[in-house]
């Protein structure tokens, strides 16, 4: 004889199952990337055009451009050497500027790069499944089409970042400007980069690039980096969906 589940059970399950699925879905998220100084607040830049912090704490300058005496990224809190640059940070007080003029110095040459190596070994069990995705979000500002901003991610099989996993790098490509050419106090806008994390990766390098094609200042600006490694939908979540579907058919 065909047995039927009690109506009260089915009603309670219909209510509880979406809640269960929500919990399972939230448990599928991995921990955030441990980015040091992601909003560039660790430094105290000068308040006048004659001073700005070279680079940023936790980040390493890897290219000083082609001029020989530098076009490095600087940490700024709103210096006034370019009228089209932002007049405030997207988050907090500081941001990273590709405009060497922000510090009162000479023209920006090409290109400028700054990097940070992030340890992801704590997520090795997730990464080694070969189905994880990295999501990197940040704020960007640029209204000069001659100044190109890019963000790249490179993966390594060791924590020290010495053994690159070839063929697996990610890039935003040239990031879309946030306003029309010459717009004053260029606005901030959210930008992102995502892609597959190769199995065996134990660290990743975030690289920020300012590429000036003409003019004298690299008017690209970055702030508020956040990121995480996300797994594929968990087996538990898929199982929960199957259970919910089965219960609905039995009603």
Short mmCIF file of C-alpha atoms in Angstrom, two decimals, residues 7-225:
data_model
loop_
_atom_site.label_atom_id
_atom_site.label_comp_id
_atom_site.label_asym_id
_atom_site.label_seq_id
_atom_site.Cartn_x
_atom_site.Cartn_y
_atom_site.Cartn_z
CA UNK A 7 0.39 16.77 5.82
CA UNK A 8 1.80 18.55 8.87
CA UNK A 9 5.26 17.16 8.09
CA UNK A 10 5.09 18.28 4.49
CA UNK A 11 3.92 21.76 5.50
CA UNK A 12 6.71 22.17 8.03
CA UNK A 13 9.26 20.80 5.56
CA UNK A 14 8.08 23.19 2.86
CA UNK A 15 8.79 26.06 5.22
CA UNK A 16 12.05 24.70 6.62
CA UNK A 17 13.63 23.51 3.39
CA UNK A 18 14.24 26.98 1.86
CA UNK A 19 15.85 28.02 5.15
CA UNK A 20 18.02 24.90 5.08
CA UNK A 21 19.04 25.62 1.51
CA UNK A 22 19.94 29.19 2.44
CA UNK A 23 22.19 27.92 5.25
CA UNK A 24 23.83 25.37 2.95
CA UNK A 25 24.40 28.04 0.31
CA UNK A 26 26.03 30.38 2.82
CA UNK A 27 28.28 27.55 4.04
CA UNK A 28 29.52 27.10 0.48
CA UNK A 29 31.43 30.39 0.61
CA UNK A 30 35.13 30.32 1.42
CA UNK A 31 36.99 32.80 3.58
CA UNK A 32 37.98 36.19 2.24
CA UNK A 33 41.38 36.77 0.68
CA UNK A 34 43.79 38.08 3.30
CA UNK A 35 44.82 41.25 1.46
CA UNK A 36 47.10 43.53 3.49
CA UNK A 37 46.18 47.23 3.47
CA UNK A 38 43.38 46.73 0.91
CA UNK A 39 42.10 50.31 1.18
CA UNK A 40 45.52 51.95 1.63
CA UNK A 41 44.66 53.26 5.09
CA UNK A 42 47.83 51.95 6.77
CA UNK A 43 49.85 54.97 5.59
CA UNK A 44 49.62 58.65 6.50
CA UNK A 45 50.24 60.68 3.33
CA UNK A 46 51.07 64.35 3.49
CA UNK A 47 48.31 66.94 3.26
CA UNK A 48 50.03 69.17 0.71
CA UNK A 49 51.08 68.72 -2.90
CA UNK A 50 54.72 68.36 -1.87
CA UNK A 51 54.26 65.04 -0.09
CA UNK A 52 52.72 61.64 -0.70
CA UNK A 53 53.63 58.12 0.37
CA UNK A 54 55.68 56.19 -2.17
CA UNK A 55 53.85 52.93 -2.84
CA UNK A 56 51.75 51.48 -0.01
CA UNK A 57 52.36 49.32 3.03
CA UNK A 58 51.94 45.64 2.19
CA UNK A 59 52.44 46.27 -1.53
CA UNK A 60 55.68 46.07 -3.55
CA UNK A 61 56.58 48.33 -6.47
CA UNK A 62 57.90 46.15 -9.30
CA UNK A 63 58.25 48.71 -12.11
CA UNK A 64 59.39 52.31 -11.94
CA UNK A 65 58.58 52.95 -15.56
CA UNK A 66 60.96 53.99 -18.30
CA UNK A 67 62.12 57.38 -17.09
CA UNK A 68 64.82 56.01 -14.82
CA UNK A 69 63.88 58.22 -11.86
CA UNK A 70 60.45 56.88 -11.22
CA UNK A 71 56.76 57.01 -11.87
CA UNK A 72 55.66 54.93 -8.94
CA UNK A 73 52.24 54.54 -7.47
CA UNK A 74 51.62 56.74 -4.45
CA UNK A 75 49.21 56.69 -1.53
CA UNK A 76 47.27 59.92 -1.41
CA UNK A 77 44.48 61.50 0.63
CA UNK A 78 43.36 64.05 -1.93
CA UNK A 79 46.32 66.09 -3.12
CA UNK A 80 45.57 68.71 -5.72
CA UNK A 81 47.99 68.36 -8.62
CA UNK A 82 45.42 67.15 -11.14
CA UNK A 83 41.94 68.64 -11.37
CA UNK A 84 40.44 65.52 -12.96
CA UNK A 85 41.55 63.19 -10.14
CA UNK A 86 39.15 62.20 -7.33
CA UNK A 87 38.81 64.65 -4.48
CA UNK A 88 38.04 61.95 -1.89
CA UNK A 89 38.63 58.25 -1.39
CA UNK A 90 36.06 55.63 -2.31
CA UNK A 91 36.53 54.19 1.18
CA UNK A 92 38.25 55.69 4.20
CA UNK A 93 40.68 58.58 3.66
CA UNK A 94 43.35 57.25 1.31
CA UNK A 95 43.62 55.64 -2.10
CA UNK A 96 46.33 54.45 -4.46
CA UNK A 97 47.11 56.87 -7.29
CA UNK A 98 48.96 56.14 -10.52
CA UNK A 99 49.50 59.88 -10.85
CA UNK A 100 53.02 60.75 -9.77
CA UNK A 101 51.92 64.41 -9.83
CA UNK A 102 49.81 63.61 -6.77
CA UNK A 103 53.02 63.90 -4.79
CA UNK A 104 54.20 67.07 -6.47
CA UNK A 105 56.78 65.34 -8.67
CA UNK A 106 57.47 65.17 -12.39
CA UNK A 107 55.56 63.37 -15.10
CA UNK A 108 54.46 59.75 -14.93
CA UNK A 109 56.27 57.43 -17.30
CA UNK A 110 55.12 54.05 -18.53
CA UNK A 111 54.25 51.60 -17.08
CA UNK A 112 53.97 51.56 -13.30
CA UNK A 113 53.18 48.32 -11.45
CA UNK A 114 52.67 47.42 -7.81
CA UNK A 115 51.92 43.95 -6.45
CA UNK A 116 50.92 41.98 -3.38
CA UNK A 117 51.33 38.23 -2.83
CA UNK A 118 48.39 36.64 -0.99
CA UNK A 119 48.66 33.29 0.82
CA UNK A 120 45.72 31.00 -0.07
CA UNK A 121 47.15 27.78 1.38
CA UNK A 122 44.45 27.71 4.07
CA UNK A 123 41.98 26.95 1.30
CA UNK A 124 44.09 24.19 -0.26
CA UNK A 125 41.45 21.48 0.19
CA UNK A 126 38.98 23.63 -1.72
CA UNK A 127 41.46 24.77 -4.36
CA UNK A 128 42.69 21.25 -5.09
CA UNK A 129 39.22 20.16 -6.17
CA UNK A 130 39.94 22.20 -9.30
CA UNK A 131 36.52 23.87 -9.32
CA UNK A 132 37.09 27.00 -7.22
CA UNK A 133 36.76 30.58 -8.47
CA UNK A 134 38.49 33.70 -7.20
CA UNK A 135 36.51 36.96 -7.08
CA UNK A 136 38.35 40.26 -6.67
CA UNK A 137 36.38 43.49 -6.28
CA UNK A 138 37.77 47.03 -6.11
CA UNK A 139 36.95 50.67 -6.76
CA UNK A 140 38.44 52.45 -9.75
CA UNK A 141 38.59 56.03 -11.02
CA UNK A 142 39.79 57.32 -14.40
CA UNK A 143 38.49 59.87 -16.88
CA UNK A 144 41.56 60.12 -19.11
CA UNK A 145 41.53 57.72 -22.11
CA UNK A 146 45.30 58.11 -22.43
CA UNK A 147 45.81 56.53 -19.00
CA UNK A 148 45.05 52.84 -18.81
CA UNK A 149 44.42 50.87 -15.62
CA UNK A 150 44.62 47.09 -15.34
CA UNK A 151 44.51 44.49 -12.57
CA UNK A 152 46.07 41.05 -13.01
CA UNK A 153 46.14 37.89 -10.91
CA UNK A 154 48.93 35.31 -11.18
CA UNK A 155 48.86 31.97 -9.35
CA UNK A 156 51.77 30.13 -7.74
CA UNK A 157 52.15 26.59 -6.45
CA UNK A 158 54.09 27.76 -3.37
CA UNK A 159 53.39 30.28 -0.62
CA UNK A 160 56.56 32.22 -1.41
CA UNK A 161 55.39 32.98 -4.96
CA UNK A 162 58.42 31.52 -6.74
CA UNK A 163 56.79 28.75 -8.80
CA UNK A 164 54.32 30.30 -11.22
CA UNK A 165 51.51 28.16 -12.59
CA UNK A 166 51.81 29.01 -16.25
CA UNK A 167 48.79 29.64 -18.45
CA UNK A 168 46.46 30.43 -15.56
CA UNK A 169 46.78 34.19 -15.08
CA UNK A 170 43.70 36.43 -15.02
CA UNK A 171 43.39 40.04 -16.19
CA UNK A 172 40.75 42.72 -16.32
CA UNK A 173 42.24 43.99 -19.56
CA UNK A 174 42.05 47.77 -19.86
CA UNK A 175 39.50 48.85 -17.25
CA UNK A 176 36.60 50.93 -18.53
CA UNK A 177 36.98 54.60 -17.49
CA UNK A 178 34.46 55.90 -14.98
CA UNK A 179 33.61 59.14 -16.79
CA UNK A 180 34.05 60.99 -20.08
CA UNK A 181 37.42 62.44 -21.05
CA UNK A 182 38.43 65.33 -18.83
CA UNK A 183 35.62 65.01 -16.28
CA UNK A 184 36.62 66.91 -13.15
CA UNK A 185 37.04 65.00 -9.86
CA UNK A 186 36.69 61.69 -11.64
CA UNK A 187 34.07 59.53 -9.91
CA UNK A 188 34.67 56.11 -8.41
CA UNK A 189 32.99 52.99 -9.78
CA UNK A 190 33.06 49.33 -8.81
CA UNK A 191 35.13 47.01 -10.96
CA UNK A 192 35.93 43.29 -10.58
CA UNK A 193 38.03 40.39 -11.78
CA UNK A 194 37.10 36.73 -11.46
CA UNK A 195 38.17 33.39 -12.85
CA UNK A 196 39.13 29.81 -12.12
CA UNK A 197 41.74 28.99 -9.48
CA UNK A 198 44.07 26.24 -10.69
CA UNK A 199 44.40 23.15 -8.53
CA UNK A 200 47.63 23.11 -6.47
CA UNK A 201 47.73 26.93 -6.20
CA UNK A 202 49.00 28.05 -2.79
CA UNK A 203 49.33 31.80 -3.36
CA UNK A 204 48.20 34.43 -5.80
CA UNK A 205 49.68 37.76 -6.77
CA UNK A 206 47.51 40.83 -7.29
CA UNK A 207 49.17 43.24 -9.72
CA UNK A 208 47.93 46.80 -10.28
CA UNK A 209 49.10 48.50 -13.46
CA UNK A 210 49.08 52.12 -14.61
CA UNK A 211 49.89 52.39 -18.33
CA UNK A 212 50.22 55.97 -19.61
CA UNK A 213 50.06 56.28 -23.40
CA UNK A 214 50.44 60.06 -23.64
CA UNK A 215 50.36 63.21 -21.53
CA UNK A 216 52.31 63.67 -18.33
CA UNK A 217 50.20 62.15 -15.53
CA UNK A 218 48.84 58.65 -15.03
CA UNK A 219 45.33 59.47 -13.85
CA UNK A 220 44.30 55.98 -12.73
CA UNK A 221 43.26 55.40 -9.14
CA UNK A 222 42.41 52.31 -7.06
CA UNK A 223 40.79 51.69 -3.69
CA UNK A 224 38.93 49.21 -1.48
CA UNK A 225 40.15 45.81 -2.66
#
